[in-house]
PDB file of C-alpha atoms in Angstrom:
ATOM      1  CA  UNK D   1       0.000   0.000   0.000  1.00  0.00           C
ATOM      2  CA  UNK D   2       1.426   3.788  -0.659  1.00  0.00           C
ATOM      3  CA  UNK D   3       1.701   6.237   1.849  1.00  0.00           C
ATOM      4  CA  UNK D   4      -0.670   8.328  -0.276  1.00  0.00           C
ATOM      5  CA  UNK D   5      -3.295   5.061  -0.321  1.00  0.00           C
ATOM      6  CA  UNK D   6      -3.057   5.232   3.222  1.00  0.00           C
ATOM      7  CA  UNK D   7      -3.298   8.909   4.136  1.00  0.00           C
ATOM      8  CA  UNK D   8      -6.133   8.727   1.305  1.00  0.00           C
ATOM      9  CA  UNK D   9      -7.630   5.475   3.668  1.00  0.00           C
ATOM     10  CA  UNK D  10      -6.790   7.356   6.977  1.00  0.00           C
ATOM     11  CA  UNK D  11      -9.090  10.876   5.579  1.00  0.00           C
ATOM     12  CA  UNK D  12     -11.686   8.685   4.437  1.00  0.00           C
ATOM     13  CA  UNK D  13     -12.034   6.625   7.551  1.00  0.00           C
ATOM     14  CA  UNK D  14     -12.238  10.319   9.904  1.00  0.00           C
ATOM     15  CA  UNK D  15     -14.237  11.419   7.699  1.00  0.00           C
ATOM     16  CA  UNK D  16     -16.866   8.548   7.671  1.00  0.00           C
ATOM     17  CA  UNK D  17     -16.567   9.141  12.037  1.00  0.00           C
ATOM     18  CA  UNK D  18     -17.240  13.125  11.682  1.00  0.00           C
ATOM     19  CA  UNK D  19     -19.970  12.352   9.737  1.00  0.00           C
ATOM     20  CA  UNK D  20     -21.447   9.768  12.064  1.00  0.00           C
ATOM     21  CA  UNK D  21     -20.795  11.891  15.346  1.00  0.00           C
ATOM     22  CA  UNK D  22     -22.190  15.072  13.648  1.00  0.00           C
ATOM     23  CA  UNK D  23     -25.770  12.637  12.788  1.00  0.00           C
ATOM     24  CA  UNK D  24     -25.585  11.323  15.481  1.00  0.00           C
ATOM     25  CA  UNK D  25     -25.390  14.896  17.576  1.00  0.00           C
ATOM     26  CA  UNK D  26     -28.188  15.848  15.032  1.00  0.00           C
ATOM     27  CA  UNK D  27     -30.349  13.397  16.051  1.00  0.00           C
ATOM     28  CA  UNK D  28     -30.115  13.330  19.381  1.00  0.00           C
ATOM     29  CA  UNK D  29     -30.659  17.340  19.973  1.00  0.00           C
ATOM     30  CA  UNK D  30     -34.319  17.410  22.012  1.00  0.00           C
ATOM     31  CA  UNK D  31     -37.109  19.083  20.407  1.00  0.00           C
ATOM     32  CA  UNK D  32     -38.563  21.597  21.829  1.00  0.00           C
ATOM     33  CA  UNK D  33     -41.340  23.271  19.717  1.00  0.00           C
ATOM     34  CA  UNK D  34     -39.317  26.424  20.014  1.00  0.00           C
ATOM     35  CA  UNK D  35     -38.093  27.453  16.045  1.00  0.00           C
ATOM     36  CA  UNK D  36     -35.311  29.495  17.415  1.00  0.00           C
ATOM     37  CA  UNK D  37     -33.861  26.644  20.020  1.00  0.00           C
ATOM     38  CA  UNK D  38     -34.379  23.654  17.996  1.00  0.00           C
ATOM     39  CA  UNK D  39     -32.930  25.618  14.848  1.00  0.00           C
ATOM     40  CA  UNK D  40     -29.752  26.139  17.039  1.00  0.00           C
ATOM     41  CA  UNK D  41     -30.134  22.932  18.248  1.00  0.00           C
ATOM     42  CA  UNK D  42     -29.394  20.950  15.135  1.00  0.00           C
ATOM     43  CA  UNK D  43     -27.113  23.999  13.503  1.00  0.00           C
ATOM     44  CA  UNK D  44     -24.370  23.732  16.902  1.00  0.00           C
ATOM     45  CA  UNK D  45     -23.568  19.863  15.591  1.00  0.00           C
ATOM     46  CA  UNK D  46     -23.791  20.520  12.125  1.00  0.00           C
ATOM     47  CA  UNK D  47     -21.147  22.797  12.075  1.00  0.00           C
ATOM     48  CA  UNK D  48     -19.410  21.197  14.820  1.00  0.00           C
ATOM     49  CA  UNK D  49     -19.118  18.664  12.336  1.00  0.00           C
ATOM     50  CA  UNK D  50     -17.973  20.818   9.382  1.00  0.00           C
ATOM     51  CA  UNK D  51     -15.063  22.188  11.374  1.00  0.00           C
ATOM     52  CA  UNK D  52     -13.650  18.688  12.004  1.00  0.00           C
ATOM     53  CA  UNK D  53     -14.473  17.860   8.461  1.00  0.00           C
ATOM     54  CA  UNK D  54     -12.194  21.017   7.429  1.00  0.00           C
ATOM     55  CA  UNK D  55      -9.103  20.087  10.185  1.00  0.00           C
ATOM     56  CA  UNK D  56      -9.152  17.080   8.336  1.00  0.00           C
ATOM     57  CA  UNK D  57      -8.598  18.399   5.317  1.00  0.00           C
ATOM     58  CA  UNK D  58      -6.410  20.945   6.822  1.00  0.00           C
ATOM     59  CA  UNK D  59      -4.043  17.518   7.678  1.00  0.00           C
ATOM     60  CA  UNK D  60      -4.207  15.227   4.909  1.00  0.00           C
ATOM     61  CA  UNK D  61      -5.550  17.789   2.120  1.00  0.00           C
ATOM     62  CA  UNK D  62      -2.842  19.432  -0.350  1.00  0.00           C
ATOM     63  CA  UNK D  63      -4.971  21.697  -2.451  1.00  0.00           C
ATOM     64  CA  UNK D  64      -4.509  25.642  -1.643  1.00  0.00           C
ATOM     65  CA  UNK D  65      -8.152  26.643  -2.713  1.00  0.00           C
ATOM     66  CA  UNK D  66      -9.488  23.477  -0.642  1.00  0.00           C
ATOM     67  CA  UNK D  67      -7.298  24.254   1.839  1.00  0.00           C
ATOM     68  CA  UNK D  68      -8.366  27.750   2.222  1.00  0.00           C
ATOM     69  CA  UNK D  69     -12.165  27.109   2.415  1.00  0.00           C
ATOM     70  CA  UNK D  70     -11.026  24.850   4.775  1.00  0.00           C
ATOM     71  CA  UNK D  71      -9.822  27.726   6.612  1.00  0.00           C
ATOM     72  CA  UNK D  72     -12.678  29.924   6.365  1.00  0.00           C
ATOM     73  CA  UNK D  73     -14.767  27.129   7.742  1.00  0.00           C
ATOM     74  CA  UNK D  74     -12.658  27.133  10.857  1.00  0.00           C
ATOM     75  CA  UNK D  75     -12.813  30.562  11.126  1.00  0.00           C
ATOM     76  CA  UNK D  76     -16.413  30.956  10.522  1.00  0.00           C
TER      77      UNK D  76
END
C-alpha cells in the first residue's frame, strides 16, 4: 500500500466518524417546539461537524483553494 493510499484510507475513515458523530449529535438534539432553540439545536452539531471535516482536510488535504475554504470554515 502507498503512503498516499493510506493517508487517502486514513481521511476517508475520519471522515466517515465526523460524519457519524455530527448525525448522530443531530439526532439526538431534544425538540422543543421552540423554532429558534431547535434551529440552534441541530445547527451547533452541524457545524461542529464541518469544522472537524475542514481540520481534516487541513491535515491530509494538499490543495490551496481546498485548503483555504477549509480555513474559512474554521474561522467561521
Amino acid at each position: 500500500m502507498t503512503s498516499e493510499r493510506a493517508t487517502g484510507d486514513l481521511f476517508q475513515h475520519a471522515m466517515h466518524q465526523a460524519m457519524v458523530t455530527m448525525t448522530s449529535a443531530m439526532a439526538a438534539a431534544p425538540m422543543t417546539g421552540d423554532p429558534d432553540r431547535d434551529f440552534l439545536a441541530m445547527m451547533i452539531p452541524h457545524h461542529a461537524g464541518a469544522v472537524e471535516m475542514a481540520r481534516l482536510v487541513l491535515i491530509h488535504g494538499r490543495d490551496p483553494l481546498v485548503r483555504r475554504l477549509a480555513e474559512e470554515v474554521i474561522a467561521g
